[in-house]
PDB file of C-alpha atoms and ligand atoms in Angstrom:
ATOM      1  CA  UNK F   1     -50.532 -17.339   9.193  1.00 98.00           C
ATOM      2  CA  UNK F   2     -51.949 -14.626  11.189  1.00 98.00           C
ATOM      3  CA  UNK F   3     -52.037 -14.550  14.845  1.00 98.00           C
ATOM      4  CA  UNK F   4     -53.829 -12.534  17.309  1.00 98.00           C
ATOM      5  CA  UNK F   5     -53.053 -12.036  20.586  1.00 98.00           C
ATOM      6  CA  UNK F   6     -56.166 -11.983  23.569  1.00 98.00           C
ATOM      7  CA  UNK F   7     -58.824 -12.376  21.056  1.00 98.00           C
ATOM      8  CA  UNK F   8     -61.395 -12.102  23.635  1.00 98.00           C
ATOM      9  CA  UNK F   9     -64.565 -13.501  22.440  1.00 98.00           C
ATOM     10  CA  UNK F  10     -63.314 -14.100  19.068  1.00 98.00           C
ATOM     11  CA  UNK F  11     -65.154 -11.150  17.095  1.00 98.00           C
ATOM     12  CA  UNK F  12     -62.102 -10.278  15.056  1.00 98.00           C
ATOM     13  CA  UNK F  13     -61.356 -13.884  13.719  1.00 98.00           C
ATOM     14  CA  UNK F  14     -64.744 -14.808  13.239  1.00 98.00           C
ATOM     15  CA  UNK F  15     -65.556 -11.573  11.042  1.00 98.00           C
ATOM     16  CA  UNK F  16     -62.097 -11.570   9.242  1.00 98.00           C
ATOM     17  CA  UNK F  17     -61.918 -15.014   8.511  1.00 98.00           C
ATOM     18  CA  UNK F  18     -64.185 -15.814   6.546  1.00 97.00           C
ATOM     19  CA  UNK F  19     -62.986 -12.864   4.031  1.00 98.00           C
ATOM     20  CA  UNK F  20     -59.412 -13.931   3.808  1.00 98.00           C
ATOM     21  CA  UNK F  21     -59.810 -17.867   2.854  1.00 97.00           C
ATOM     22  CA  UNK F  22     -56.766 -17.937   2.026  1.00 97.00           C
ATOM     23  CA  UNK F  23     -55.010 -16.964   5.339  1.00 98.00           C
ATOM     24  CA  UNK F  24     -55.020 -19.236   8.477  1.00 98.00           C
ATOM     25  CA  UNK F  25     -55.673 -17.410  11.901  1.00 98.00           C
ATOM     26  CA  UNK F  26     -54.374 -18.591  15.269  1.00 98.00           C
ATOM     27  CA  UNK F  27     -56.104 -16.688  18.618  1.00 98.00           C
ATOM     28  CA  UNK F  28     -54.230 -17.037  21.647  1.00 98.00           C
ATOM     29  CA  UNK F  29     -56.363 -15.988  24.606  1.00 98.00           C
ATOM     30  CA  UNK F  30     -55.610 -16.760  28.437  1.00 98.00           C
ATOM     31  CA  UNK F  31     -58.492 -16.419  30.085  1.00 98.00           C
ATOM     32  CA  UNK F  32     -61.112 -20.151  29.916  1.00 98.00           C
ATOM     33  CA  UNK F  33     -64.319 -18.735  29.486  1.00 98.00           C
ATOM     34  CA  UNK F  34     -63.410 -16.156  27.164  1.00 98.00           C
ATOM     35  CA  UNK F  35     -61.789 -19.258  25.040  1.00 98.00           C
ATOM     36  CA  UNK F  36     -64.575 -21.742  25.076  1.00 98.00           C
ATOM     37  CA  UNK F  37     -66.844 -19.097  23.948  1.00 98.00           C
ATOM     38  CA  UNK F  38     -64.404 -17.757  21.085  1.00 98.00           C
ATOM     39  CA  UNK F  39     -64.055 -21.463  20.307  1.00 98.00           C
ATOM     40  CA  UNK F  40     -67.850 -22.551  20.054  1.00 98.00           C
ATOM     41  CA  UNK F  41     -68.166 -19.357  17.752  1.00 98.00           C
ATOM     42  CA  UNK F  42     -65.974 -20.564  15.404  1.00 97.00           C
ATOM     43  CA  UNK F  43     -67.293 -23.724  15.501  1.00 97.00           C
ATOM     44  CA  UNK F  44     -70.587 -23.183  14.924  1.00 98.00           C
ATOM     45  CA  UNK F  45     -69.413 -21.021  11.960  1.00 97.00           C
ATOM     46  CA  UNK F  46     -67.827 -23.938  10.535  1.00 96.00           C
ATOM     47  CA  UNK F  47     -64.616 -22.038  10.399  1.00 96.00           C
ATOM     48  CA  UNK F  48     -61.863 -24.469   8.430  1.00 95.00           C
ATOM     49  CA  UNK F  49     -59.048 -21.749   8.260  1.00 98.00           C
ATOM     50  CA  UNK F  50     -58.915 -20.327  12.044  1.00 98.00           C
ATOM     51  CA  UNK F  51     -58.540 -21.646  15.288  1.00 97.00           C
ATOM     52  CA  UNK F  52     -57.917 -20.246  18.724  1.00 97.00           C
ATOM     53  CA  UNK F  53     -55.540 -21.820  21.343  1.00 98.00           C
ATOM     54  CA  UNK F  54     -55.798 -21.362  25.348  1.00 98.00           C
ATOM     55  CA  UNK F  55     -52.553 -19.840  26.607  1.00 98.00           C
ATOM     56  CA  UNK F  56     -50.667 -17.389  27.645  1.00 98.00           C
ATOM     57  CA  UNK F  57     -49.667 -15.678  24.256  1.00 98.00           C
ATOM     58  CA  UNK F  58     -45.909 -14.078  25.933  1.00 97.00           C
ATOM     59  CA  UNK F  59     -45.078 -18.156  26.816  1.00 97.00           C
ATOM     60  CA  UNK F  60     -46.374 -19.485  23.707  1.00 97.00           C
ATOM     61  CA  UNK F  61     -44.652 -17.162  21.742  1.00 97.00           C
ATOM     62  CA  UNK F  62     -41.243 -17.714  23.365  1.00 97.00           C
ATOM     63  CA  UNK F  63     -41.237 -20.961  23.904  1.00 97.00           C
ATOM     64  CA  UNK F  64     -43.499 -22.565  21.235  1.00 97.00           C
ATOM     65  CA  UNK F  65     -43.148 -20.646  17.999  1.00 97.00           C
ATOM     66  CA  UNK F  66     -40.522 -21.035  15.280  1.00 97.00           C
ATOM     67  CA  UNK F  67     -38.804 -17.890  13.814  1.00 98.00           C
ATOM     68  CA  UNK F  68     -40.442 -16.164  10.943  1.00 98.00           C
ATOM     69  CA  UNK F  69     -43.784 -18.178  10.581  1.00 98.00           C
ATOM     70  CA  UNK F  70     -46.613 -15.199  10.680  1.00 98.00           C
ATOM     71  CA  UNK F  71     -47.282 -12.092   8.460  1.00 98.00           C
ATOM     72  CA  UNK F  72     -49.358 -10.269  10.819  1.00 98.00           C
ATOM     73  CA  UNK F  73     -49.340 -10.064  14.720  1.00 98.00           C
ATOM     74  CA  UNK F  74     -53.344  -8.436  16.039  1.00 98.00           C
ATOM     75  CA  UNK F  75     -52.937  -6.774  19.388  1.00 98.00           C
ATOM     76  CA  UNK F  76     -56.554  -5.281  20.282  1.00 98.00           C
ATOM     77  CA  UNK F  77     -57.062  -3.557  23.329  1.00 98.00           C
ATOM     78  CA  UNK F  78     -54.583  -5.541  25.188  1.00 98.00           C
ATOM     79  CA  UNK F  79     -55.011  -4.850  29.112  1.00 98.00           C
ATOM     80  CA  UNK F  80     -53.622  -1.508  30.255  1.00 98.00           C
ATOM     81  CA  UNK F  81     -52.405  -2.808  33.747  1.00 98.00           C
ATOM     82  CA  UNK F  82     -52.186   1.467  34.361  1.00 97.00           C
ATOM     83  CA  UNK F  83     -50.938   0.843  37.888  1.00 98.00           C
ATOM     84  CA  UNK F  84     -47.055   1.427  37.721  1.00 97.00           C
ATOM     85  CA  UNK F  85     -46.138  -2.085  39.255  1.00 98.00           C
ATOM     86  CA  UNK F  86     -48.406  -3.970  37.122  1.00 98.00           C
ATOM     87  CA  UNK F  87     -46.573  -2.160  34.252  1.00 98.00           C
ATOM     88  CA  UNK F  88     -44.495  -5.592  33.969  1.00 97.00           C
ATOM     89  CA  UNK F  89     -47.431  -7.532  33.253  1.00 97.00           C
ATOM     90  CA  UNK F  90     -48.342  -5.400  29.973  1.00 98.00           C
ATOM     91  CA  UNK F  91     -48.047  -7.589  26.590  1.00 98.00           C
ATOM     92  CA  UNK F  92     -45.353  -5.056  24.831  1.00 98.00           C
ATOM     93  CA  UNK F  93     -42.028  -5.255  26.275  1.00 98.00           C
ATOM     94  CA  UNK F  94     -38.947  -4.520  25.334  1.00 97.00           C
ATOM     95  CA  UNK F  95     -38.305  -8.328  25.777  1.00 96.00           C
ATOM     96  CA  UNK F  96     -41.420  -9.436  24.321  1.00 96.00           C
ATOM     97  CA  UNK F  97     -41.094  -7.294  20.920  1.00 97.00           C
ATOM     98  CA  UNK F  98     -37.733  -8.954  20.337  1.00 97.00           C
ATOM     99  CA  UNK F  99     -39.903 -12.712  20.067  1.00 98.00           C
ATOM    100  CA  UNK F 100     -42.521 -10.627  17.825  1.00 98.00           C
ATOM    101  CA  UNK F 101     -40.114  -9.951  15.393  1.00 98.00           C
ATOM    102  CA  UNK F 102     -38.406 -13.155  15.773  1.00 98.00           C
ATOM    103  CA  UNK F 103     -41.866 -14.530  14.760  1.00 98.00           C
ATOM    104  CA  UNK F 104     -42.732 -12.315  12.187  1.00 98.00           C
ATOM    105  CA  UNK F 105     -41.985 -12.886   8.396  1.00 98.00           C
ATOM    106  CA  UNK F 106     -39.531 -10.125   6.546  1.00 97.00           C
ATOM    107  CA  UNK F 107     -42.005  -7.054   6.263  1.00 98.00           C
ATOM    108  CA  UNK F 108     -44.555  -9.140   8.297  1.00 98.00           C
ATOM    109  CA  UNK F 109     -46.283  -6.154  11.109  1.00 98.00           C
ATOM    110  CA  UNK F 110     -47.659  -5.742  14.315  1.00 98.00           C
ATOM    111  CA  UNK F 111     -50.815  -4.103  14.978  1.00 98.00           C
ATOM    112  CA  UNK F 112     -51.874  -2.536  17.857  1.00 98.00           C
ATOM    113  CA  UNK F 113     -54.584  -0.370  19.134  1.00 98.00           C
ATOM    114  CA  UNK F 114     -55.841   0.738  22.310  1.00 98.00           C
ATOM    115  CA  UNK F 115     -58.653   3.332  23.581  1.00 98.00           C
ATOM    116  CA  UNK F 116     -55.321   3.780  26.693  1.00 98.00           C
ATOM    117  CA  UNK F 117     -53.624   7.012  26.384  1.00 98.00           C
ATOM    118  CA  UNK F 118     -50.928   5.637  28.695  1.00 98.00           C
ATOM    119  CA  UNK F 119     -50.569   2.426  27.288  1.00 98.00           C
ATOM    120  CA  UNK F 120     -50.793   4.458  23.721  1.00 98.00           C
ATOM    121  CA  UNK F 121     -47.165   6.573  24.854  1.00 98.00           C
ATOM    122  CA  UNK F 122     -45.782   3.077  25.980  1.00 98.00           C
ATOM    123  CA  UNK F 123     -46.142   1.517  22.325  1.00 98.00           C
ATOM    124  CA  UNK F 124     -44.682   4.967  20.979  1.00 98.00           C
ATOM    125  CA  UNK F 125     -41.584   4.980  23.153  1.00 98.00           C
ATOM    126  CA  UNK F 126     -41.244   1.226  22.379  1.00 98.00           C
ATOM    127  CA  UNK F 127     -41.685   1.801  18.935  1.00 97.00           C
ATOM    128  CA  UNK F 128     -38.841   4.271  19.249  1.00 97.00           C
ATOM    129  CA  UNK F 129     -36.970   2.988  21.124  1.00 97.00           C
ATOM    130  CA  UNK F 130     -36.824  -0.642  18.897  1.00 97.00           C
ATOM    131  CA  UNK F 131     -36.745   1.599  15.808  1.00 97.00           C
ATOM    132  CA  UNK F 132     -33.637  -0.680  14.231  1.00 97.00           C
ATOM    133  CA  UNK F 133     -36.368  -3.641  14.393  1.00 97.00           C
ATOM    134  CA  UNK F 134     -39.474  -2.004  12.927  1.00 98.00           C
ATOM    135  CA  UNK F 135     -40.491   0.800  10.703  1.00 97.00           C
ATOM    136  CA  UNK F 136     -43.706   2.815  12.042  1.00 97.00           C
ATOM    137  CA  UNK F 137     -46.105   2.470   9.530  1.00 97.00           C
ATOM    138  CA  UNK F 138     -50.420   4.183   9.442  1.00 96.00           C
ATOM    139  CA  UNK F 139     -52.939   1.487  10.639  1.00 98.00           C
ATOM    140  CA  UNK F 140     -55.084  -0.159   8.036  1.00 96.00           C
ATOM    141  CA  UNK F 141     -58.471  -1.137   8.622  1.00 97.00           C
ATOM    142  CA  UNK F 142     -58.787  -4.911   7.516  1.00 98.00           C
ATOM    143  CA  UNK F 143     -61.679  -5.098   5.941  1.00 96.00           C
ATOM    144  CA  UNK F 144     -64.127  -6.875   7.993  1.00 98.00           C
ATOM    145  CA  UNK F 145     -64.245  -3.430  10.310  1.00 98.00           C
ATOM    146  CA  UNK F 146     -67.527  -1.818  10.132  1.00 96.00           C
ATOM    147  CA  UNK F 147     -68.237   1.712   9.120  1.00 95.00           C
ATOM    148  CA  UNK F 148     -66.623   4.189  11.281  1.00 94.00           C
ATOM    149  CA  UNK F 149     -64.820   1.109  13.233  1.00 97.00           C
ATOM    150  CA  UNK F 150     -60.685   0.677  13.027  1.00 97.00           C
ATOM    151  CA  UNK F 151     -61.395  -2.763  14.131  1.00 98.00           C
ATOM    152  CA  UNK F 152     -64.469  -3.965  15.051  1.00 96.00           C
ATOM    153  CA  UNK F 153     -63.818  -5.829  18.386  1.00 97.00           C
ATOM    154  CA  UNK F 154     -66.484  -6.552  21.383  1.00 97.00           C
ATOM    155  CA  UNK F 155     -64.442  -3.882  23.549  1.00 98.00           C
ATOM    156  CA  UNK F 156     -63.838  -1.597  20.452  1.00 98.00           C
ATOM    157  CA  UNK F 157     -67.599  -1.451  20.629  1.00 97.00           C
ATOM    158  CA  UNK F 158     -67.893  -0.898  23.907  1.00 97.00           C
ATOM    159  CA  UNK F 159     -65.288   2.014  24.429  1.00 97.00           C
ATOM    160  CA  UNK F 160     -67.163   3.639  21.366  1.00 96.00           C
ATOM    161  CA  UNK F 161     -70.239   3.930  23.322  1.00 96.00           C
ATOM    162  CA  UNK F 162     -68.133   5.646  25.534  1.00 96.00           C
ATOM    163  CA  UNK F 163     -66.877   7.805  23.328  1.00 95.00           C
ATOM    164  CA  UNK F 164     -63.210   7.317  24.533  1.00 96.00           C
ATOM    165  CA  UNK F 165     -60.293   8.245  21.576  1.00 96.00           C
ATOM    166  CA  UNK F 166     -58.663   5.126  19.839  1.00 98.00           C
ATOM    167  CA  UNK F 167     -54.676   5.268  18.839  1.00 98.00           C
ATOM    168  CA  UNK F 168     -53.526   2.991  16.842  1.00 98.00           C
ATOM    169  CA  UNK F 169     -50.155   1.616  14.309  1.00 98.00           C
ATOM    170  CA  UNK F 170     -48.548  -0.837  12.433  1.00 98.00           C
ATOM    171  CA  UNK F 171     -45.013  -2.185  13.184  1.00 98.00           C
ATOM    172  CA  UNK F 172     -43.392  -3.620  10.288  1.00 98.00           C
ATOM    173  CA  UNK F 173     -40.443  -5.787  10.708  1.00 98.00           C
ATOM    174  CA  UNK F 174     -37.620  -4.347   8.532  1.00 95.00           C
TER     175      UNK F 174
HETATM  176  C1  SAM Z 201     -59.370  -6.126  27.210  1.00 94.83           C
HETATM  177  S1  SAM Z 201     -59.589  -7.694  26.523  1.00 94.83           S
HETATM  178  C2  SAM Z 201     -59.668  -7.367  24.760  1.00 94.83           C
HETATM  179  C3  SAM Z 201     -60.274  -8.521  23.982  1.00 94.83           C
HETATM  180  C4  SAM Z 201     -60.386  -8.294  22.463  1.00 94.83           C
HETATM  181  N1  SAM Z 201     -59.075  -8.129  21.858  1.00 94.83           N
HETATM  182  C5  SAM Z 201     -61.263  -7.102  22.156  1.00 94.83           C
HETATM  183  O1  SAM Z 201     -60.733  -6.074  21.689  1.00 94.83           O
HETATM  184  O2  SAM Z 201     -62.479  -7.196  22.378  1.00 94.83           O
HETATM  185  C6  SAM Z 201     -57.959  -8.394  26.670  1.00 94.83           C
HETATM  186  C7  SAM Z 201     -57.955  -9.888  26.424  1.00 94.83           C
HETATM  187  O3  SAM Z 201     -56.611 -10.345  26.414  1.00 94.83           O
HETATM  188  C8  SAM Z 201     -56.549 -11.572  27.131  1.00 94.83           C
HETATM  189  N2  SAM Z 201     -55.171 -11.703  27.627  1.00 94.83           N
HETATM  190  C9  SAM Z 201     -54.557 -10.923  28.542  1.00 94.83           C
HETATM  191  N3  SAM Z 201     -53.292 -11.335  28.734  1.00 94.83           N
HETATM  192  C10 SAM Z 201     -53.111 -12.408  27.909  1.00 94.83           C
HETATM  193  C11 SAM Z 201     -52.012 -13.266  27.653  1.00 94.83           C
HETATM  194  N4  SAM Z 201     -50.857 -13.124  28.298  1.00 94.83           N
HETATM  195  N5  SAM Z 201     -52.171 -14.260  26.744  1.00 94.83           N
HETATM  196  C12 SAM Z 201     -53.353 -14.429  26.103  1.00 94.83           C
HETATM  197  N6  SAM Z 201     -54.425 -13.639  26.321  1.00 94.83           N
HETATM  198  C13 SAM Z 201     -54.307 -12.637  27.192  1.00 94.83           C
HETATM  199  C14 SAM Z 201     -57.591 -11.399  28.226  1.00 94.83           C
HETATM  200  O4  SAM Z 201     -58.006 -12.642  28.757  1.00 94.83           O
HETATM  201  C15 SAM Z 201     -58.706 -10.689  27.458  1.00 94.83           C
HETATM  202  O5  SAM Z 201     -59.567 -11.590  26.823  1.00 94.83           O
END
């Protein structure tokens, strides 16, 4: 199982899918509208091996998923929160990396990217910081990105008309 975290309107799952039968996907997204549309995508699609789930992905996680039970963790443009006491509310924690890799198979990663330079230097010194969990490995591409995308996301898309930089990296659970 895969799982990605604030899948937005679903554009990862419902291009990546489709080109990995053989791997189920979970989305987690919070917000209702965002949900219902991800979900009628899907459906329409007649997606059997994805589905997406309405909740908040830091409780579910905790609370609702057993240890070592997904291979890759997506985290796409997660909210920046760039204001210094929203900094709580980002997705990466030092708590919250701890249930990752509790979650995460052996060698299973996390992927991240953001367009957020800020947000970028928080993954690093989290990275570093939790450097006896994960190794820091390049980010791959999966291969449903389009040419010249990492990705391929609705706000990837977006923040390239923009022209803002993307950062991005794998965690991999040692
Ligand atoms: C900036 S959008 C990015 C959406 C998508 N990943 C993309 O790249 O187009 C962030 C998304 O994460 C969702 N989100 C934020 N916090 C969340 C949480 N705690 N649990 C689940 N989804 C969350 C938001 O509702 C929103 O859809």
């Amino acid at each position: 199982m895969e799982i990605e975290i604030g899948s937005g309107k679903g554009t990862f799952l419902v291009q990546q899918a489709p080109l990995r039968p053989q791997v189920n996907y979970l989305g987690i997204e919070r917000s209702l509208a965002y949900y219902r549309y991800a979900a009628n995508r899907m459906r329409r699609r007649r997606l059997s091996n994805v589905m997406i789930l309405r909740a908040d992905a830091a409780q579910f996680i905790r609370f609702w998923c057993a240890d070592d039970v997904a291979s890759v963790i997506h985290l796409y443009f997660s909210d920046p929160w760039p204001k210094k006491r929203h900094h709580k509310r980002r997705l990466i924690q030092d708590s919250s990396l701890r249930e990752l890799h509790r979650v995460l198979q052996s060698r299973g990663e996390l992927r991240l990217v953001t367009d957020h330079e800020e947000l970028w230097r928080w993954y690093e010194g989290h990275a570093q910081r939790h450097a006896q969990w994960f190794d820091r490995r390049p980010f791959e591409r999966p291969e449903s990105a389009g040419a010249g995308e990492i990705v391929g996301t609705n706000f990837e898309r977006k923040y390239r008309r923009e022209a803002r930089p993307f950062y991005a990296m794998t965690l991999q659970k040692k």
